[in-house]
Amino acid sequence: MSPDPAWPAEWLRGVPPFLRGLPEPPPCTGSRIHDGGTPAQQRDACAICATCPVRQACRDWALDHPTEAGTAVWGGLTQDDRKTVRRRRPRR
C-alpha cells in the first residue's frame, strides 16, 4: 500500500511501519517532534501527542525500540520518560 499524498516524503524516512499504514498522517506529521530538542520543544511535542489517535501505538513502539526511538518524543514520552517506564515495567 502506498502512502497518501498528504504524507510528506521526507517525513516517511525513518518512520516506523505501523505509522506508514495509517489512512492519514498523524498530527505530528511535518513537525520535528521526533528530533528530540530542548525541554520546551519536548513539552510542545508531548502536547501534540496528547491528542493523537495513535499515541499508545507510538508509545509501545518506542518502549520496544529504544535505539530507533532515540532522543525523540514518541507517544507523549521523552527519552527519559521511556527509560523510567522500562525500569518499572515487568520484563517480558
Backbone as JSON Lines, residues from 0, in Angstrom:
{"i":0,"aa":"M","n":[0.84,-1.16,0.0],"ca":[0.0,0.0,0.0],"c":[0.89,1.23,0.0]}
{"i":1,"aa":"S","n":[0.68,2.14,-0.91],"ca":[1.48,3.35,-0.95],"c":[0.84,4.42,-0.08]}
{"i":2,"aa":"P","n":[1.69,5.3,0.49],"ca":[1.13,6.31,1.38],"c":[0.3,7.34,0.63]}
{"i":3,"aa":"D","n":[-0.63,7.93,1.34],"ca":[-1.46,9.0,0.82],"c":[-0.58,10.19,0.44]}
{"i":4,"aa":"P","n":[-0.94,10.95,-0.6],"ca":[-0.13,12.11,-0.97],"c":[0.01,13.14,0.15]}
{"i":5,"aa":"A","n":[-0.85,13.09,1.17],"ca":[-0.75,14.02,2.29],"c":[0.5,13.76,3.15]}
{"i":6,"aa":"W","n":[1.09,12.58,2.99],"ca":[2.28,12.25,3.76],"c":[3.49,12.88,3.1]}
{"i":7,"aa":"P","n":[4.21,13.77,3.77],"ca":[5.43,14.33,3.19],"c":[6.49,13.23,3.02]}
{"i":8,"aa":"A","n":[7.06,13.12,1.84],"ca":[8.03,12.06,1.57],"c":[9.2,12.11,2.53]}
{"i":9,"aa":"E","n":[9.69,13.31,2.86],"ca":[10.84,13.41,3.76],"c":[10.49,12.92,5.17]}
{"i":10,"aa":"W","n":[9.22,13.01,5.55],"ca":[8.81,12.58,6.87],"c":[8.75,11.06,6.95]}
{"i":11,"aa":"L","n":[8.49,10.42,5.82],"ca":[8.35,8.96,5.82],"c":[9.67,8.24,6.08]}
{"i":12,"aa":"R","n":[10.79,8.87,5.76],"ca":[12.08,8.22,6.01],"c":[12.26,8.03,7.51]}
{"i":13,"aa":"G","n":[12.49,6.81,7.91],"ca":[12.71,6.51,9.31],"c":[11.45,6.37,10.15]}
{"i":14,"aa":"V","n":[10.28,6.48,9.52],"ca":[9.02,6.35,10.27],"c":[8.7,4.86,10.43]}
{"i":15,"aa":"P","n":[8.32,4.45,11.63],"ca":[8.01,3.04,11.84],"c":[6.89,2.56,10.91]}
{"i":16,"aa":"P","n":[6.95,1.3,10.51],"ca":[5.96,0.77,9.58],"c":[4.5,0.93,10.03]}
{"i":17,"aa":"F","n":[4.23,0.84,11.33],"ca":[2.84,0.94,11.77],"c":[2.27,2.32,11.47]}
{"i":18,"aa":"L","n":[3.09,3.34,11.41],"ca":[2.6,4.68,11.08],"c":[2.37,4.85,9.58]}
{"i":19,"aa":"R","n":[3.17,4.2,8.78],"ca":[3.04,4.31,7.32],"c":[1.73,3.76,6.82]}
{"i":20,"aa":"G","n":[1.13,2.84,7.56],"ca":[-0.1,2.22,7.11],"c":[-1.37,2.97,7.49]}
{"i":21,"aa":"L","n":[-1.24,4.1,8.17],"ca":[-2.43,4.85,8.57],"c":[-3.09,5.49,7.36]}
{"i":22,"aa":"P","n":[-4.41,5.64,7.39],"ca":[-5.11,6.25,6.26],"c":[-4.79,7.73,6.09]}
{"i":23,"aa":"E","n":[-4.39,8.39,7.16],"ca":[-3.96,9.79,7.05],"c":[-2.85,10.03,8.06]}
{"i":24,"aa":"P","n":[-2.01,11.01,7.8],"ca":[-0.89,11.27,8.7],"c":[-1.34,11.68,10.1]}
{"i":25,"aa":"P","n":[-0.58,11.27,11.13],"ca":[-0.9,11.69,12.49],"c":[-0.61,13.18,12.67]}
{"i":26,"aa":"P","n":[-1.07,13.76,13.77],"ca":[-0.91,15.2,13.99],"c":[0.55,15.69,13.97]}
{"i":27,"aa":"C","n":[1.49,14.81,14.26],"ca":[2.89,15.23,14.3],"c":[3.53,15.34,12.92]}
{"i":28,"aa":"T","n":[2.85,14.91,11.89],"ca":[3.41,14.93,10.54],"c":[3.83,16.35,10.17]}
{"i":29,"aa":"G","n":[5.04,16.45,9.69],"ca":[5.57,17.74,9.28],"c":[6.22,18.51,10.41]}
{"i":30,"aa":"S","n":[6.02,18.06,11.65],"ca":[6.69,18.71,12.77],"c":[8.05,18.04,12.96]}
{"i":31,"aa":"R","n":[8.81,18.56,13.87],"ca":[10.12,17.99,14.14],"c":[10.15,17.35,15.52]}
{"i":32,"aa":"I","n":[9.0,16.88,16.0],"ca":[8.96,16.35,17.35],"c":[9.78,15.08,17.5]}
{"i":33,"aa":"H","n":[10.05,14.41,16.41],"ca":[10.82,13.18,16.51],"c":[12.32,13.43,16.49]}
{"i":34,"aa":"D","n":[12.71,14.71,16.67],"ca":[14.12,15.06,16.7],"c":[14.66,15.24,18.11]}
{"i":35,"aa":"G","n":[13.84,15.13,19.11],"ca":[14.28,15.38,20.49],"c":[14.11,16.85,20.8]}
{"i":36,"aa":"G","n":[15.19,17.59,20.89],"ca":[15.11,19.02,21.08],"c":[15.25,19.47,22.52]}
{"i":37,"aa":"T","n":[14.95,20.73,22.72],"ca":[15.06,21.35,24.04],"c":[13.89,20.88,24.92]}
{"i":38,"aa":"P","n":[13.98,21.1,26.22],"ca":[12.85,20.74,27.08],"c":[11.54,21.43,26.64]}
{"i":39,"aa":"A","n":[11.61,22.68,26.22],"ca":[10.4,23.38,25.76],"c":[9.84,22.72,24.5]}
{"i":40,"aa":"Q","n":[10.71,22.32,23.59],"ca":[10.26,21.63,22.37],"c":[9.66,20.27,22.71]}
{"i":41,"aa":"Q","n":[10.24,19.6,23.69],"ca":[9.7,18.31,24.1],"c":[8.32,18.47,24.73]}
{"i":42,"aa":"R","n":[8.11,19.53,25.52],"ca":[6.77,19.78,26.09],"c":[5.76,20.04,24.99]}
{"i":43,"aa":"D","n":[6.17,20.82,23.97],"ca":[5.29,21.08,22.83],"c":[4.95,19.78,22.11]}
{"i":44,"aa":"A","n":[5.96,18.93,21.95],"ca":[5.74,17.65,21.29],"c":[4.77,16.78,22.08]}
{"i":45,"aa":"C","n":[4.92,16.76,23.38],"ca":[4.01,15.97,24.23],"c":[2.58,16.48,24.11]}
{"i":46,"aa":"A","n":[2.42,17.78,23.94],"ca":[1.08,18.35,23.77],"c":[0.47,17.88,22.45]}
{"i":47,"aa":"I","n":[1.27,17.77,21.4],"ca":[0.78,17.26,20.11],"c":[0.36,15.8,20.29]}
{"i":48,"aa":"C","n":[1.17,15.04,20.97],"ca":[0.88,13.62,21.18],"c":[-0.4,13.4,22.0]}
{"i":49,"aa":"A","n":[-0.69,14.31,22.89],"ca":[-1.84,14.15,23.79],"c":[-3.15,14.01,23.03]}
{"i":50,"aa":"T","n":[-3.24,14.56,21.84],"ca":[-4.49,14.5,21.07],"c":[-4.43,13.47,19.94]}
{"i":51,"aa":"C","n":[-3.35,12.75,19.86],"ca":[-3.15,11.84,18.72],"c":[-3.88,10.51,18.9]}
{"i":52,"aa":"P","n":[-4.57,10.04,17.86],"ca":[-5.3,8.77,17.96],"c":[-4.39,7.54,18.01]}
{"i":53,"aa":"V","n":[-3.12,7.68,17.65],"ca":[-2.21,6.53,17.68],"c":[-1.14,6.7,18.76]}
{"i":54,"aa":"R","n":[-1.41,7.53,19.75],"ca":[-0.44,7.79,20.81],"c":[0.04,6.51,21.48]}
{"i":55,"aa":"Q","n":[-0.87,5.62,21.84],"ca":[-0.47,4.4,22.53],"c":[0.39,3.51,21.64]}
{"i":56,"aa":"A","n":[0.07,3.43,20.37],"ca":[0.89,2.62,19.46],"c":[2.3,3.19,19.34]}
{"i":57,"aa":"C","n":[2.42,4.51,19.27],"ca":[3.74,5.14,19.22],"c":[4.51,4.88,20.51]}
{"i":58,"aa":"R","n":[3.82,5.01,21.61],"ca":[4.44,4.79,22.92],"c":[4.95,3.35,23.03]}
{"i":59,"aa":"D","n":[4.11,2.4,22.65],"ca":[4.51,0.99,22.72],"c":[5.71,0.72,21.82]}
{"i":60,"aa":"W","n":[5.68,1.28,20.6],"ca":[6.79,1.08,19.67],"c":[8.08,1.64,20.27]}
{"i":61,"aa":"A","n":[8.03,2.86,20.8],"ca":[9.23,3.49,21.34],"c":[9.77,2.72,22.55]}
{"i":62,"aa":"L","n":[8.88,2.19,23.37],"ca":[9.33,1.41,24.53],"c":[9.99,0.11,24.09]}
{"i":63,"aa":"D","n":[9.52,-0.46,23.0],"ca":[10.08,-1.72,22.5],"c":[11.29,-1.51,21.59]}
{"i":64,"aa":"H","n":[11.52,-0.28,21.11],"ca":[12.61,0.01,20.18],"c":[13.39,1.24,20.65]}
{"i":65,"aa":"P","n":[14.07,1.15,21.8],"ca":[14.73,2.33,22.35],"c":[15.8,2.92,21.44]}
{"i":66,"aa":"T","n":[16.53,2.1,20.73],"ca":[17.57,2.63,19.85],"c":[16.97,3.42,18.71]}
{"i":67,"aa":"E","n":[15.95,2.87,18.06],"ca":[15.33,3.56,16.94],"c":[14.59,4.82,17.39]}
{"i":68,"aa":"A","n":[14.01,4.8,18.58],"ca":[13.28,5.96,19.09],"c":[14.22,7.1,19.44]}
{"i":69,"aa":"G","n":[15.43,6.77,19.84],"ca":[16.44,7.78,20.12],"c":[16.01,8.79,21.17]}
{"i":70,"aa":"T","n":[16.3,10.06,20.91],"ca":[16.01,11.12,21.87],"c":[14.66,11.78,21.6]}
{"i":71,"aa":"A","n":[13.94,11.29,20.63],"ca":[12.68,11.92,20.21],"c":[11.54,11.66,21.19]}
{"i":72,"aa":"V","n":[10.5,12.46,21.06],"ca":[9.26,12.23,21.78],"c":[8.4,11.29,20.94]}
{"i":73,"aa":"W","n":[7.95,10.22,21.56],"ca":[7.08,9.24,20.91],"c":[5.94,8.93,21.85]}
{"i":74,"aa":"G","n":[4.74,9.06,21.4],"ca":[3.58,8.73,22.23],"c":[3.49,9.58,23.48]}
{"i":75,"aa":"G","n":[4.05,10.77,23.43],"ca":[3.99,11.66,24.58],"c":[5.06,11.39,25.62]}
{"i":76,"aa":"L","n":[6.01,10.52,25.31],"ca":[7.09,10.21,26.25],"c":[8.42,10.68,25.7]}
{"i":77,"aa":"T","n":[9.19,11.36,26.54],"ca":[10.56,11.72,26.17],"c":[11.45,10.51,26.38]}
{"i":78,"aa":"Q","n":[12.69,10.61,25.96],"ca":[13.63,9.51,26.15],"c":[13.76,9.18,27.65]}
{"i":79,"aa":"D","n":[13.86,10.19,28.49],"ca":[13.96,9.95,29.93],"c":[12.7,9.3,30.49]}
{"i":80,"aa":"D","n":[11.54,9.75,30.01],"ca":[10.28,9.13,30.44],"c":[10.27,7.65,30.1]}
{"i":81,"aa":"R","n":[10.71,7.33,28.87],"ca":[10.7,5.92,28.44],"c":[11.65,5.08,29.28]}
{"i":82,"aa":"K","n":[12.8,5.64,29.64],"ca":[13.73,4.9,30.49],"c":[13.08,4.57,31.82]}
{"i":83,"aa":"T","n":[12.36,5.53,32.39],"ca":[11.67,5.31,33.66],"c":[10.61,4.23,33.52]}
{"i":84,"aa":"V","n":[9.82,4.29,32.46],"ca":[8.76,3.29,32.25],"c":[9.38,1.91,32.08]}
{"i":85,"aa":"R","n":[10.45,1.81,31.29],"ca":[11.08,0.5,31.07],"c":[11.64,-0.08,32.36]}
{"i":86,"aa":"R","n":[12.19,0.76,33.23],"ca":[12.73,0.28,34.51],"c":[11.62,-0.26,35.41]}
{"i":87,"aa":"R","n":[10.45,0.35,35.32],"ca":[9.35,0.0,36.22],"c":[8.48,-1.15,35.72]}
{"i":88,"aa":"R","n":[8.5,-1.4,34.42],"ca":[7.59,-2.44,33.91],"c":[8.23,-3.83,34.03]}
{"i":89,"aa":"P","n":[7.38,-4.83,34.19],"ca":[7.9,-6.19,34.3],"c":[8.59,-6.63,33.01]}
{"i":90,"aa":"R","n":[9.58,-7.45,33.16],"ca":[10.28,-7.97,31.97],"c":[9.34,-8.88,31.2]}
{"i":91,"aa":"R","n":[9.5,-8.84,29.89],"ca":[8.66,-9.69,29.02],"c":[9.32,-11.01,28.77]}
